[in-house]
Amino acid sequence: MTYKFQTPAIFLIGPTASGKTETSLRLAEKFPLEIISVDSAMVFKEMNIGTCKPSLQNLENVPHHLIDILQPDAEFDVGIFIRYVDSAIQTIIQNKKIPLFVGGTMMFHKVLLDGIHDFPRDDSLREEIDQIRRNKGYQLLLNELELLDPETFQLIDKKNPRRVQRALEIIKLTKTKLSLLKKEPSKKFLNSENCLILGMNDSKNNLDISVEKRLRSIIEDGLVNELEKLINTYKLTSESHSMNSINYKQFFPYVEGSITLEEAFLDALSATKKLVKTQQTWMKKFDISLTNIGKDQNESTFFSDTIETYLKELK
């Protein structure tokens, strides 16, 4: 098996509000690590409060990658993520450090460990397909996908226009059914046998409490003002990729005046709890070496012996 990188790497995975960010900072201060953010919202500049982005001081004290790399009006997907990760890993290797992947976008973690199909991209074709959706309706794209690739049509999330449009883009560029392309071997990025996977989790009750406390703090810290500024500065709409990030998506209708602040809060709280449940389900798909449950002890201390053993074995 051929891998893009044979470098060792550590993964810290877990649901939202489980304490990953704080733990990763302490681990990076203690061991020769640089953090690569695995978060589909922290990539956007000026989206700080709603993403619970590390503070400027923390970003200065501990090297981070894949934070503040795109304008809020840009697109972001797994292909773009992989390209930035490629560059980040090369930098970290040059610095004689080890990547520490941290974040709650579980699919991205899985891609790094299991591989990805590197399908082609074409911005002009993507814009052409998007124009069809805007001018003639989304149903036309669904009908076209069903005609071109019935198997992909049956399996795809039809409530996610971006995935449908991306599928059509690939099919039209390659002149091949996406369902057939996916059966070809994927390109491997990291050798999972060289990686250490650590987990953080907690009970549903404790996470629910943490999620609600964090959301109230986000609002008090100025989420609404941040969102209004983003919308005005970058002319964002509810369809903008960045505005589909959790918290921003739920508070966007409030800024537009279509729902109350309380309704936005409850929507965001519900969406975050659903995300936590999904993330916990994803965790079962990983070969986790050690999982810290709860916050009764210092998480970085909890993981230290395992990391020290891992680093010694590398030598």
PDB file of C-alpha atoms in Angstrom:
ATOM      1  CA  MET A   1       0.000   0.000   0.000  1.00  0.00           C
ATOM      2  CA  THR A   2       1.274   3.446  -0.957  1.00  0.00           C
ATOM      3  CA  TYR A   3       0.661   6.427   1.307  1.00  0.00           C
ATOM      4  CA  LYS A   4       1.078  10.130   0.632  1.00  0.00           C
ATOM      5  CA  PHE A   5       2.830  10.462   4.012  1.00  0.00           C
ATOM      6  CA  GLN A   6       4.473   7.906   6.269  1.00  0.00           C
ATOM      7  CA  THR A   7       4.760  10.445   9.055  1.00  0.00           C
ATOM      8  CA  PRO A   8       3.393   9.529  12.487  1.00  0.00           C
ATOM      9  CA  ALA A   9       0.375  11.510  13.634  1.00  0.00           C
ATOM     10  CA  ILE A  10      -1.880  11.824  16.652  1.00  0.00           C
ATOM     11  CA  PHE A  11      -5.640  12.268  16.409  1.00  0.00           C
ATOM     12  CA  LEU A  12      -7.769  13.725  19.196  1.00  0.00           C
ATOM     13  CA  ILE A  13     -11.419  13.144  18.388  1.00  0.00           C
ATOM     14  CA  GLY A  14     -14.622  13.639  20.308  1.00  0.00           C
ATOM     15  CA  PRO A  15     -17.970  15.427  20.311  1.00  0.00           C
ATOM     16  CA  THR A  16     -18.522  19.150  20.600  1.00  0.00           C
ATOM     17  CA  ALA A  17     -17.992  20.574  24.119  1.00  0.00           C
ATOM     18  CA  SER A  18     -15.960  17.566  25.298  1.00  0.00           C
ATOM     19  CA  GLY A  19     -12.849  19.696  25.890  1.00  0.00           C
ATOM     20  CA  LYS A  20     -10.728  18.866  22.830  1.00  0.00           C
ATOM     21  CA  THR A  21      -9.404  22.377  22.222  1.00  0.00           C
ATOM     22  CA  GLU A  22      -8.105  22.976  25.741  1.00  0.00           C
ATOM     23  CA  THR A  23      -6.594  19.495  25.930  1.00  0.00           C
ATOM     24  CA  SER A  24      -4.883  19.869  22.558  1.00  0.00           C
ATOM     25  CA  LEU A  25      -3.279  23.136  23.664  1.00  0.00           C
ATOM     26  CA  ARG A  26      -1.812  21.529  26.767  1.00  0.00           C
ATOM     27  CA  LEU A  27      -0.585  18.500  24.823  1.00  0.00           C
ATOM     28  CA  ALA A  28       1.074  20.696  22.188  1.00  0.00           C
ATOM     29  CA  GLU A  29       2.861  22.625  24.927  1.00  0.00           C
ATOM     30  CA  LYS A  30       4.122  19.398  26.482  1.00  0.00           C
ATOM     31  CA  PHE A  31       5.080  17.345  23.417  1.00  0.00           C
ATOM     32  CA  PRO A  32       6.681  18.077  19.989  1.00  0.00           C
ATOM     33  CA  LEU A  33       3.314  18.589  18.290  1.00  0.00           C
ATOM     34  CA  GLU A  34       1.696  21.139  15.997  1.00  0.00           C
ATOM     35  CA  ILE A  35      -2.089  21.277  15.789  1.00  0.00           C
ATOM     36  CA  ILE A  36      -3.997  20.772  12.556  1.00  0.00           C
ATOM     37  CA  SER A  37      -7.597  21.864  12.988  1.00  0.00           C
ATOM     38  CA  VAL A  38     -10.162  19.383  11.663  1.00  0.00           C
ATOM     39  CA  ASP A  39     -13.087  21.775  11.762  1.00  0.00           C
ATOM     40  CA  SER A  40     -15.079  22.848   8.714  1.00  0.00           C
ATOM     41  CA  ALA A  41     -15.961  26.251  10.236  1.00  0.00           C
ATOM     42  CA  MET A  42     -12.705  27.398  11.855  1.00  0.00           C
ATOM     43  CA  VAL A  43     -11.166  27.613   8.392  1.00  0.00           C
ATOM     44  CA  PHE A  44     -13.128  30.838   7.825  1.00  0.00           C
ATOM     45  CA  LYS A  45     -11.642  34.172   8.882  1.00  0.00           C
ATOM     46  CA  GLU A  46     -13.607  36.424  11.255  1.00  0.00           C
ATOM     47  CA  MET A  47     -15.850  33.541  12.351  1.00  0.00           C
ATOM     48  CA  ASN A  48     -14.401  33.414  15.835  1.00  0.00           C
ATOM     49  CA  ILE A  49     -17.175  33.493  18.414  1.00  0.00           C
ATOM     50  CA  GLY A  50     -19.606  31.069  16.820  1.00  0.00           C
ATOM     51  CA  THR A  51     -16.888  28.499  16.152  1.00  0.00           C
ATOM     52  CA  CYS A  52     -15.285  28.768  19.615  1.00  0.00           C
ATOM     53  CA  LYS A  53     -12.000  29.364  17.842  1.00  0.00           C
ATOM     54  CA  PRO A  54      -8.863  29.353  20.041  1.00  0.00           C
ATOM     55  CA  SER A  55      -7.897  32.816  21.262  1.00  0.00           C
ATOM     56  CA  LEU A  56      -5.278  34.874  19.429  1.00  0.00           C
ATOM     57  CA  GLN A  57      -2.923  34.317  22.338  1.00  0.00           C
ATOM     58  CA  ASN A  58      -3.360  30.544  22.104  1.00  0.00           C
ATOM     59  CA  LEU A  59      -2.848  30.652  18.350  1.00  0.00           C
ATOM     60  CA  GLU A  60       0.378  32.597  18.905  1.00  0.00           C
ATOM     61  CA  ASN A  61       1.630  30.325  21.687  1.00  0.00           C
ATOM     62  CA  VAL A  62       0.919  27.017  19.936  1.00  0.00           C
ATOM     63  CA  PRO A  63       1.404  26.490  16.178  1.00  0.00           C
ATOM     64  CA  HIS A  64      -1.951  25.867  14.464  1.00  0.00           C
ATOM     65  CA  HIS A  65      -2.815  24.982  10.880  1.00  0.00           C
ATOM     66  CA  LEU A  66      -6.080  25.233   8.890  1.00  0.00           C
ATOM     67  CA  ILE A  67      -7.481  28.082  10.970  1.00  0.00           C
ATOM     68  CA  ASP A  68      -8.328  31.413   9.280  1.00  0.00           C
ATOM     69  CA  ILE A  69      -7.322  30.229   5.812  1.00  0.00           C
ATOM     70  CA  LEU A  70     -10.412  31.272   3.809  1.00  0.00           C
ATOM     71  CA  GLN A  71     -12.690  34.291   3.450  1.00  0.00           C
ATOM     72  CA  PRO A  72     -16.255  33.664   4.700  1.00  0.00           C
ATOM     73  CA  ASP A  73     -17.620  33.898   1.155  1.00  0.00           C
ATOM     74  CA  ALA A  74     -15.429  31.017  -0.064  1.00  0.00           C
ATOM     75  CA  GLU A  75     -16.343  27.387  -0.618  1.00  0.00           C
ATOM     76  CA  PHE A  76     -14.824  24.607   1.461  1.00  0.00           C
ATOM     77  CA  ASP A  77     -14.997  20.845   1.079  1.00  0.00           C
ATOM     78  CA  VAL A  78     -12.965  17.726   1.773  1.00  0.00           C
ATOM     79  CA  GLY A  79     -10.863  18.164  -1.373  1.00  0.00           C
ATOM     80  CA  ILE A  80      -9.806  21.667  -0.317  1.00  0.00           C
ATOM     81  CA  PHE A  81      -9.222  20.367   3.212  1.00  0.00           C
ATOM     82  CA  ILE A  82      -6.851  17.688   1.951  1.00  0.00           C
ATOM     83  CA  ARG A  83      -4.822  20.163  -0.088  1.00  0.00           C
ATOM     84  CA  TYR A  84      -4.298  22.416   2.933  1.00  0.00           C
ATOM     85  CA  VAL A  85      -3.486  19.421   5.146  1.00  0.00           C
ATOM     86  CA  ASP A  86      -0.882  18.315   2.608  1.00  0.00           C
ATOM     87  CA  SER A  87       0.892  21.671   2.938  1.00  0.00           C
ATOM     88  CA  ALA A  88       0.519  21.715   6.732  1.00  0.00           C
ATOM     89  CA  ILE A  89       2.061  18.265   7.164  1.00  0.00           C
ATOM     90  CA  GLN A  90       5.036  19.219   5.013  1.00  0.00           C
ATOM     91  CA  THR A  91       5.604  22.297   7.184  1.00  0.00           C
ATOM     92  CA  ILE A  92       5.300  20.281  10.395  1.00  0.00           C
ATOM     93  CA  ILE A  93       7.771  17.670   9.130  1.00  0.00           C
ATOM     94  CA  GLN A  94      10.232  20.444   8.270  1.00  0.00           C
ATOM     95  CA  ASN A  95       9.818  21.741  11.825  1.00  0.00           C
ATOM     96  CA  LYS A  96      10.651  18.240  13.100  1.00  0.00           C
ATOM     97  CA  LYS A  97       7.287  18.020  14.844  1.00  0.00           C
ATOM     98  CA  ILE A  98       4.331  15.617  14.693  1.00  0.00           C
ATOM     99  CA  PRO A  99       0.812  16.569  13.515  1.00  0.00           C
ATOM    100  CA  LEU A 100      -1.920  16.594  16.155  1.00  0.00           C
ATOM    101  CA  PHE A 101      -5.280  16.480  14.360  1.00  0.00           C
ATOM    102  CA  VAL A 102      -8.022  18.014  16.511  1.00  0.00           C
ATOM    103  CA  GLY A 103     -11.631  18.779  15.700  1.00  0.00           C
ATOM    104  CA  GLY A 104     -15.180  17.543  15.421  1.00  0.00           C
ATOM    105  CA  THR A 105     -15.580  17.120  11.646  1.00  0.00           C
ATOM    106  CA  MET A 106     -15.467  13.342  11.840  1.00  0.00           C
ATOM    107  CA  MET A 107     -15.675  12.670   8.108  1.00  0.00           C
ATOM    108  CA  PHE A 108     -12.421  14.587   7.596  1.00  0.00           C
ATOM    109  CA  HIS A 109     -10.692  12.486  10.270  1.00  0.00           C
ATOM    110  CA  LYS A 110     -11.947   9.343   8.539  1.00  0.00           C
ATOM    111  CA  VAL A 111     -10.694  10.500   5.135  1.00  0.00           C
ATOM    112  CA  LEU A 112      -7.209  11.108   6.538  1.00  0.00           C
ATOM    113  CA  LEU A 113      -7.095   7.591   7.963  1.00  0.00           C
ATOM    114  CA  ASP A 114      -8.990   5.648   5.290  1.00  0.00           C
ATOM    115  CA  GLY A 115      -8.206   7.535   2.096  1.00  0.00           C
ATOM    116  CA  ILE A 116     -10.143   9.536  -0.481  1.00  0.00           C
ATOM    117  CA  HIS A 117     -10.992   9.481  -4.157  1.00  0.00           C
ATOM    118  CA  ASP A 118      -9.273  12.462  -5.733  1.00  0.00           C
ATOM    119  CA  PHE A 119     -11.973  13.480  -8.187  1.00  0.00           C
ATOM    120  CA  PRO A 120     -11.364  16.380 -10.604  1.00  0.00           C
ATOM    121  CA  ARG A 121     -12.761  19.876 -10.107  1.00  0.00           C
ATOM    122  CA  ASP A 122     -13.774  22.648 -12.480  1.00  0.00           C
ATOM    123  CA  ASP A 123     -14.871  26.004 -11.090  1.00  0.00           C
ATOM    124  CA  SER A 124     -16.572  27.145 -14.294  1.00  0.00           C
ATOM    125  CA  LEU A 125     -18.611  23.949 -14.554  1.00  0.00           C
ATOM    126  CA  ARG A 126     -19.486  24.206 -10.876  1.00  0.00           C
ATOM    127  CA  GLU A 127     -20.757  27.759 -11.414  1.00  0.00           C
ATOM    128  CA  GLU A 128     -22.730  26.627 -14.472  1.00  0.00           C
ATOM    129  CA  ILE A 129     -24.469  23.902 -12.441  1.00  0.00           C
ATOM    130  CA  ASP A 130     -25.190  26.338  -9.635  1.00  0.00           C
ATOM    131  CA  GLN A 131     -26.719  28.802 -12.107  1.00  0.00           C
ATOM    132  CA  ILE A 132     -29.074  26.066 -13.313  1.00  0.00           C
ATOM    133  CA  ARG A 133     -30.186  25.456  -9.730  1.00  0.00           C
ATOM    134  CA  ARG A 134     -30.773  29.159  -9.103  1.00  0.00           C
ATOM    135  CA  ASN A 135     -32.525  29.855 -12.410  1.00  0.00           C
ATOM    136  CA  LYS A 136     -34.390  26.634 -13.157  1.00  0.00           C
ATOM    137  CA  GLY A 137     -34.711  24.962  -9.772  1.00  0.00           C
ATOM    138  CA  TYR A 138     -33.040  22.251  -7.727  1.00  0.00           C
ATOM    139  CA  GLN A 139     -35.441  19.563  -8.919  1.00  0.00           C
ATOM    140  CA  LEU A 140     -33.973  19.801 -12.432  1.00  0.00           C
ATOM    141  CA  LEU A 141     -30.555  18.845 -11.045  1.00  0.00           C
ATOM    142  CA  LEU A 142     -32.047  15.935  -9.124  1.00  0.00           C
ATOM    143  CA  ASN A 143     -33.750  14.703 -12.283  1.00  0.00           C
ATOM    144  CA  GLU A 144     -30.501  14.951 -14.230  1.00  0.00           C
ATOM    145  CA  LEU A 145     -28.558  13.034 -11.561  1.00  0.00           C
ATOM    146  CA  GLU A 146     -31.188  10.291 -11.510  1.00  0.00           C
ATOM    147  CA  LEU A 147     -30.902   9.990 -15.289  1.00  0.00           C
ATOM    148  CA  LEU A 148     -27.086  10.001 -15.417  1.00  0.00           C
ATOM    149  CA  ASP A 149     -26.356   7.855 -12.347  1.00  0.00           C
ATOM    150  CA  PRO A 150     -29.367   6.111 -10.722  1.00  0.00           C
ATOM    151  CA  GLU A 151     -27.199   4.365  -8.099  1.00  0.00           C
ATOM    152  CA  THR A 152     -25.669   7.613  -6.844  1.00  0.00           C
ATOM    153  CA  PHE A 153     -29.122   9.229  -6.918  1.00  0.00           C
ATOM    154  CA  GLN A 154     -30.490   6.530  -4.609  1.00  0.00           C
ATOM    155  CA  LEU A 155     -27.650   6.867  -2.080  1.00  0.00           C
ATOM    156  CA  ILE A 156     -26.947  10.614  -2.052  1.00  0.00           C
ATOM    157  CA  ASP A 157     -28.331  13.024   0.543  1.00  0.00           C
ATOM    158  CA  LYS A 158     -30.895  14.788  -1.630  1.00  0.00           C
ATOM    159  CA  LYS A 159     -31.400  17.465   1.015  1.00  0.00           C
ATOM    160  CA  ASN A 160     -27.800  18.584   0.467  1.00  0.00           C
ATOM    161  CA  PRO A 161     -27.616  20.554  -2.815  1.00  0.00           C
ATOM    162  CA  ARG A 162     -23.830  20.867  -2.621  1.00  0.00           C
ATOM    163  CA  ARG A 163     -23.365  17.096  -2.700  1.00  0.00           C
ATOM    164  CA  VAL A 164     -25.778  16.719  -5.588  1.00  0.00           C
ATOM    165  CA  GLN A 165     -24.072  19.501  -7.538  1.00  0.00           C
ATOM    166  CA  ARG A 166     -20.621  18.076  -6.800  1.00  0.00           C
ATOM    167  CA  ALA A 167     -21.773  14.649  -8.014  1.00  0.00           C
ATOM    168  CA  LEU A 168     -22.982  16.159 -11.299  1.00  0.00           C
ATOM    169  CA  GLU A 169     -19.712  18.075 -11.652  1.00  0.00           C
ATOM    170  CA  ILE A 170     -17.668  14.875 -11.326  1.00  0.00           C
ATOM    171  CA  ILE A 171     -19.920  12.899 -13.680  1.00  0.00           C
ATOM    172  CA  LYS A 172     -19.783  15.589 -16.375  1.00  0.00           C
ATOM    173  CA  LEU A 173     -16.015  16.052 -16.077  1.00  0.00           C
ATOM    174  CA  THR A 174     -15.140  12.350 -16.137  1.00  0.00           C
ATOM    175  CA  LYS A 175     -17.960  11.180 -18.444  1.00  0.00           C
ATOM    176  CA  THR A 176     -18.313   8.319 -15.981  1.00  0.00           C
ATOM    177  CA  LYS A 177     -20.873   7.393 -13.342  1.00  0.00           C
ATOM    178  CA  LEU A 178     -19.781   8.485  -9.871  1.00  0.00           C
ATOM    179  CA  SER A 179     -20.998   5.161  -8.492  1.00  0.00           C
ATOM    180  CA  LEU A 180     -18.429   3.405 -10.715  1.00  0.00           C
ATOM    181  CA  LEU A 181     -15.625   5.820  -9.855  1.00  0.00           C
ATOM    182  CA  LYS A 182     -16.166   5.219  -6.135  1.00  0.00           C
ATOM    183  CA  LYS A 183     -15.518   1.511  -6.632  1.00  0.00           C
ATOM    184  CA  GLU A 184     -11.958   2.244  -7.721  1.00  0.00           C
ATOM    185  CA  PRO A 185      -9.197   2.169  -5.043  1.00  0.00           C
ATOM    186  CA  SER A 186      -8.984   5.356  -2.995  1.00  0.00           C
ATOM    187  CA  LYS A 187      -5.778   7.327  -2.498  1.00  0.00           C
ATOM    188  CA  LYS A 188      -4.313   6.814   0.959  1.00  0.00           C
ATOM    189  CA  PHE A 189      -3.076   9.827   2.878  1.00  0.00           C
ATOM    190  CA  LEU A 190      -1.716   8.578   6.213  1.00  0.00           C
ATOM    191  CA  ASN A 191      -0.792   5.079   7.328  1.00  0.00           C
ATOM    192  CA  SER A 192      -3.148   4.418  10.236  1.00  0.00           C
ATOM    193  CA  GLU A 193      -0.643   1.923  11.677  1.00  0.00           C
ATOM    194  CA  ASN A 194       1.686   4.868  12.341  1.00  0.00           C
ATOM    195  CA  CYS A 195      -1.054   6.915  14.026  1.00  0.00           C
ATOM    196  CA  LEU A 196      -2.246   7.210  17.603  1.00  0.00           C
ATOM    197  CA  ILE A 197      -5.968   7.872  18.014  1.00  0.00           C
ATOM    198  CA  LEU A 198      -7.184   9.371  21.280  1.00  0.00           C
ATOM    199  CA  GLY A 199     -10.790  10.038  22.199  1.00  0.00           C
ATOM    200  CA  MET A 200     -12.678  12.386  24.502  1.00  0.00           C
ATOM    201  CA  ASN A 201     -16.272  11.795  25.497  1.00  0.00           C
ATOM    202  CA  ASP A 202     -18.765  12.239  28.296  1.00  0.00           C
ATOM    203  CA  SER A 203     -22.273  11.270  29.323  1.00  0.00           C
ATOM    204  CA  LYS A 204     -25.225  12.685  27.391  1.00  0.00           C
ATOM    205  CA  ASN A 205     -26.344  14.660  30.425  1.00  0.00           C
ATOM    206  CA  ASN A 206     -22.936  16.249  31.012  1.00  0.00           C
ATOM    207  CA  LEU A 207     -22.499  17.101  27.341  1.00  0.00           C
ATOM    208  CA  ASP A 208     -25.995  18.603  27.182  1.00  0.00           C
ATOM    209  CA  ILE A 209     -25.116  20.841  30.122  1.00  0.00           C
ATOM    210  CA  SER A 210     -21.774  21.831  28.542  1.00  0.00           C
ATOM    211  CA  VAL A 211     -23.404  22.522  25.177  1.00  0.00           C
ATOM    212  CA  GLU A 212     -26.041  24.820  26.658  1.00  0.00           C
ATOM    213  CA  LYS A 213     -23.523  26.631  28.844  1.00  0.00           C
ATOM    214  CA  ARG A 214     -21.232  27.157  25.881  1.00  0.00           C
ATOM    215  CA  LEU A 215     -24.038  28.416  23.657  1.00  0.00           C
ATOM    216  CA  ARG A 216     -25.106  30.989  26.234  1.00  0.00           C
ATOM    217  CA  SER A 217     -21.489  32.122  26.496  1.00  0.00           C
ATOM    218  CA  ILE A 218     -21.256  32.410  22.700  1.00  0.00           C
ATOM    219  CA  ILE A 219     -24.282  34.701  22.647  1.00  0.00           C
ATOM    220  CA  GLU A 220     -22.977  36.808  25.530  1.00  0.00           C
ATOM    221  CA  ASP A 221     -19.626  37.145  23.756  1.00  0.00           C
ATOM    222  CA  GLY A 222     -21.317  38.750  20.746  1.00  0.00           C
ATOM    223  CA  LEU A 223     -22.310  36.088  18.209  1.00  0.00           C
ATOM    224  CA  VAL A 224     -25.130  38.214  16.780  1.00  0.00           C
ATOM    225  CA  ASN A 225     -22.870  41.227  16.226  1.00  0.00           C
ATOM    226  CA  GLU A 226     -20.239  39.013  14.648  1.00  0.00           C
ATOM    227  CA  LEU A 227     -22.832  37.465  12.331  1.00  0.00           C
ATOM    228  CA  GLU A 228     -24.282  40.840  11.298  1.00  0.00           C
ATOM    229  CA  LYS A 229     -20.800  42.119  10.476  1.00  0.00           C
ATOM    230  CA  LEU A 230     -20.019  39.028   8.400  1.00  0.00           C
ATOM    231  CA  ILE A 231     -23.244  39.295   6.428  1.00  0.00           C
ATOM    232  CA  ASN A 232     -22.739  42.982   5.693  1.00  0.00           C
ATOM    233  CA  THR A 233     -19.020  42.785   4.910  1.00  0.00           C
ATOM    234  CA  TYR A 234     -19.106  39.750   2.628  1.00  0.00           C
ATOM    235  CA  LYS A 235     -22.695  40.018   1.313  1.00  0.00           C
ATOM    236  CA  LEU A 236     -23.447  36.542   2.644  1.00  0.00           C
ATOM    237  CA  THR A 237     -26.768  34.767   2.232  1.00  0.00           C
ATOM    238  CA  SER A 238     -28.262  31.797   4.022  1.00  0.00           C
ATOM    239  CA  GLU A 239     -26.916  29.652   1.157  1.00  0.00           C
ATOM    240  CA  SER A 240     -23.312  30.774   1.644  1.00  0.00           C
ATOM    241  CA  HIS A 241     -21.206  27.785   2.639  1.00  0.00           C
ATOM    242  CA  SER A 242     -19.856  29.398   5.792  1.00  0.00           C
ATOM    243  CA  MET A 243     -23.368  30.328   6.925  1.00  0.00           C
ATOM    244  CA  ASN A 244     -24.348  26.673   7.027  1.00  0.00           C
ATOM    245  CA  SER A 245     -21.971  26.214   9.948  1.00  0.00           C
ATOM    246  CA  ILE A 246     -23.673  25.458  13.237  1.00  0.00           C
ATOM    247  CA  ASN A 247     -24.723  28.541  15.254  1.00  0.00           C
ATOM    248  CA  TYR A 248     -24.434  30.817  12.205  1.00  0.00           C
ATOM    249  CA  LYS A 249     -27.102  28.842  10.370  1.00  0.00           C
ATOM    250  CA  GLN A 250     -29.525  28.943  13.290  1.00  0.00           C
ATOM    251  CA  PHE A 251     -29.024  32.645  14.093  1.00  0.00           C
ATOM    252  CA  PHE A 252     -29.126  33.823  10.473  1.00  0.00           C
ATOM    253  CA  PRO A 253     -32.963  33.942  10.436  1.00  0.00           C
ATOM    254  CA  TYR A 254     -32.874  36.018  13.643  1.00  0.00           C
ATOM    255  CA  VAL A 255     -30.588  38.580  12.028  1.00  0.00           C
ATOM    256  CA  GLU A 256     -32.989  38.650   9.062  1.00  0.00           C
ATOM    257  CA  GLY A 257     -35.854  39.279  11.482  1.00  0.00           C
ATOM    258  CA  SER A 258     -37.852  36.141  10.736  1.00  0.00           C
ATOM    259  CA  ILE A 259     -37.529  34.468  14.163  1.00  0.00           C
ATOM    260  CA  THR A 260     -36.961  35.572  17.757  1.00  0.00           C
ATOM    261  CA  LEU A 261     -33.681  35.345  19.642  1.00  0.00           C
ATOM    262  CA  GLU A 262     -35.143  32.624  21.863  1.00  0.00           C
ATOM    263  CA  GLU A 263     -36.177  30.599  18.811  1.00  0.00           C
ATOM    264  CA  ALA A 264     -32.683  30.942  17.351  1.00  0.00           C
ATOM    265  CA  PHE A 265     -31.172  29.852  20.658  1.00  0.00           C
ATOM    266  CA  LEU A 266     -33.396  26.767  20.852  1.00  0.00           C
ATOM    267  CA  ASP A 267     -32.687  25.878  17.219  1.00  0.00           C
ATOM    268  CA  ALA A 268     -28.934  26.150  17.793  1.00  0.00           C
ATOM    269  CA  LEU A 269     -29.156  24.149  21.003  1.00  0.00           C
ATOM    270  CA  SER A 270     -31.139  21.391  19.296  1.00  0.00           C
ATOM    271  CA  ALA A 271     -28.795  21.318  16.294  1.00  0.00           C
ATOM    272  CA  THR A 272     -25.717  21.096  18.516  1.00  0.00           C
ATOM    273  CA  LYS A 273     -27.184  18.243  20.557  1.00  0.00           C
ATOM    274  CA  LYS A 274     -27.942  16.366  17.340  1.00  0.00           C
ATOM    275  CA  LEU A 275     -24.384  17.011  16.190  1.00  0.00           C
ATOM    276  CA  VAL A 276     -23.011  15.606  19.441  1.00  0.00           C
ATOM    277  CA  LYS A 277     -25.073  12.446  18.989  1.00  0.00           C
ATOM    278  CA  THR A 278     -23.812  12.068  15.421  1.00  0.00           C
ATOM    279  CA  GLN A 279     -20.206  12.625  16.505  1.00  0.00           C
ATOM    280  CA  GLN A 280     -20.521   9.974  19.203  1.00  0.00           C
ATOM    281  CA  THR A 281     -21.817   7.531  16.602  1.00  0.00           C
ATOM    282  CA  TRP A 282     -18.862   8.369  14.352  1.00  0.00           C
ATOM    283  CA  MET A 283     -16.432   7.614  17.180  1.00  0.00           C
ATOM    284  CA  LYS A 284     -17.398   3.944  17.012  1.00  0.00           C
ATOM    285  CA  LYS A 285     -15.867   3.812  13.533  1.00  0.00           C
ATOM    286  CA  PHE A 286     -12.365   4.646  14.794  1.00  0.00           C
ATOM    287  CA  ASP A 287      -9.787   2.337  16.356  1.00  0.00           C
ATOM    288  CA  ILE A 288      -9.300   4.518  19.429  1.00  0.00           C
ATOM    289  CA  SER A 289      -6.374   3.600  21.664  1.00  0.00           C
ATOM    290  CA  LEU A 290      -7.549   5.513  24.730  1.00  0.00           C
ATOM    291  CA  THR A 291     -10.681   7.501  25.559  1.00  0.00           C
ATOM    292  CA  ASN A 292     -11.074   9.918  28.423  1.00  0.00           C
ATOM    293  CA  ILE A 293     -14.622   9.956  29.774  1.00  0.00           C
ATOM    294  CA  GLY A 294     -15.693  13.020  31.727  1.00  0.00           C
ATOM    295  CA  LYS A 295     -13.715  15.924  33.111  1.00  0.00           C
ATOM    296  CA  ASP A 296     -12.811  14.720  36.579  1.00  0.00           C
ATOM    297  CA  GLN A 297      -9.115  14.741  35.798  1.00  0.00           C
ATOM    298  CA  ASN A 298      -6.589  16.692  33.771  1.00  0.00           C
ATOM    299  CA  GLU A 299      -7.033  15.323  30.247  1.00  0.00           C
ATOM    300  CA  SER A 300      -3.501  16.135  29.107  1.00  0.00           C
ATOM    301  CA  THR A 301      -2.111  14.229  32.106  1.00  0.00           C
ATOM    302  CA  PHE A 302      -4.502  11.379  31.344  1.00  0.00           C
ATOM    303  CA  PHE A 303      -3.087  11.008  27.829  1.00  0.00           C
ATOM    304  CA  SER A 304       0.560  11.722  28.684  1.00  0.00           C
ATOM    305  CA  ASP A 305       1.755   8.174  29.400  1.00  0.00           C
ATOM    306  CA  THR A 306       0.164   6.865  26.204  1.00  0.00           C
ATOM    307  CA  ILE A 307       1.731   9.622  24.111  1.00  0.00           C
ATOM    308  CA  GLU A 308       5.138   9.180  25.747  1.00  0.00           C
ATOM    309  CA  THR A 309       5.034   5.441  25.000  1.00  0.00           C
ATOM    310  CA  TYR A 310       3.950   6.152  21.431  1.00  0.00           C
ATOM    311  CA  LEU A 311       6.820   8.622  20.896  1.00  0.00           C
ATOM    312  CA  LYS A 312       9.372   6.195  22.371  1.00  0.00           C
ATOM    313  CA  GLU A 313       8.199   3.450  20.025  1.00  0.00           C
ATOM    314  CA  LEU A 314       8.663   5.790  17.067  1.00  0.00           C
ATOM    315  CA  LYS A 315      12.315   6.254  18.001  1.00  0.00           C
TER     316      LYS A 315
END
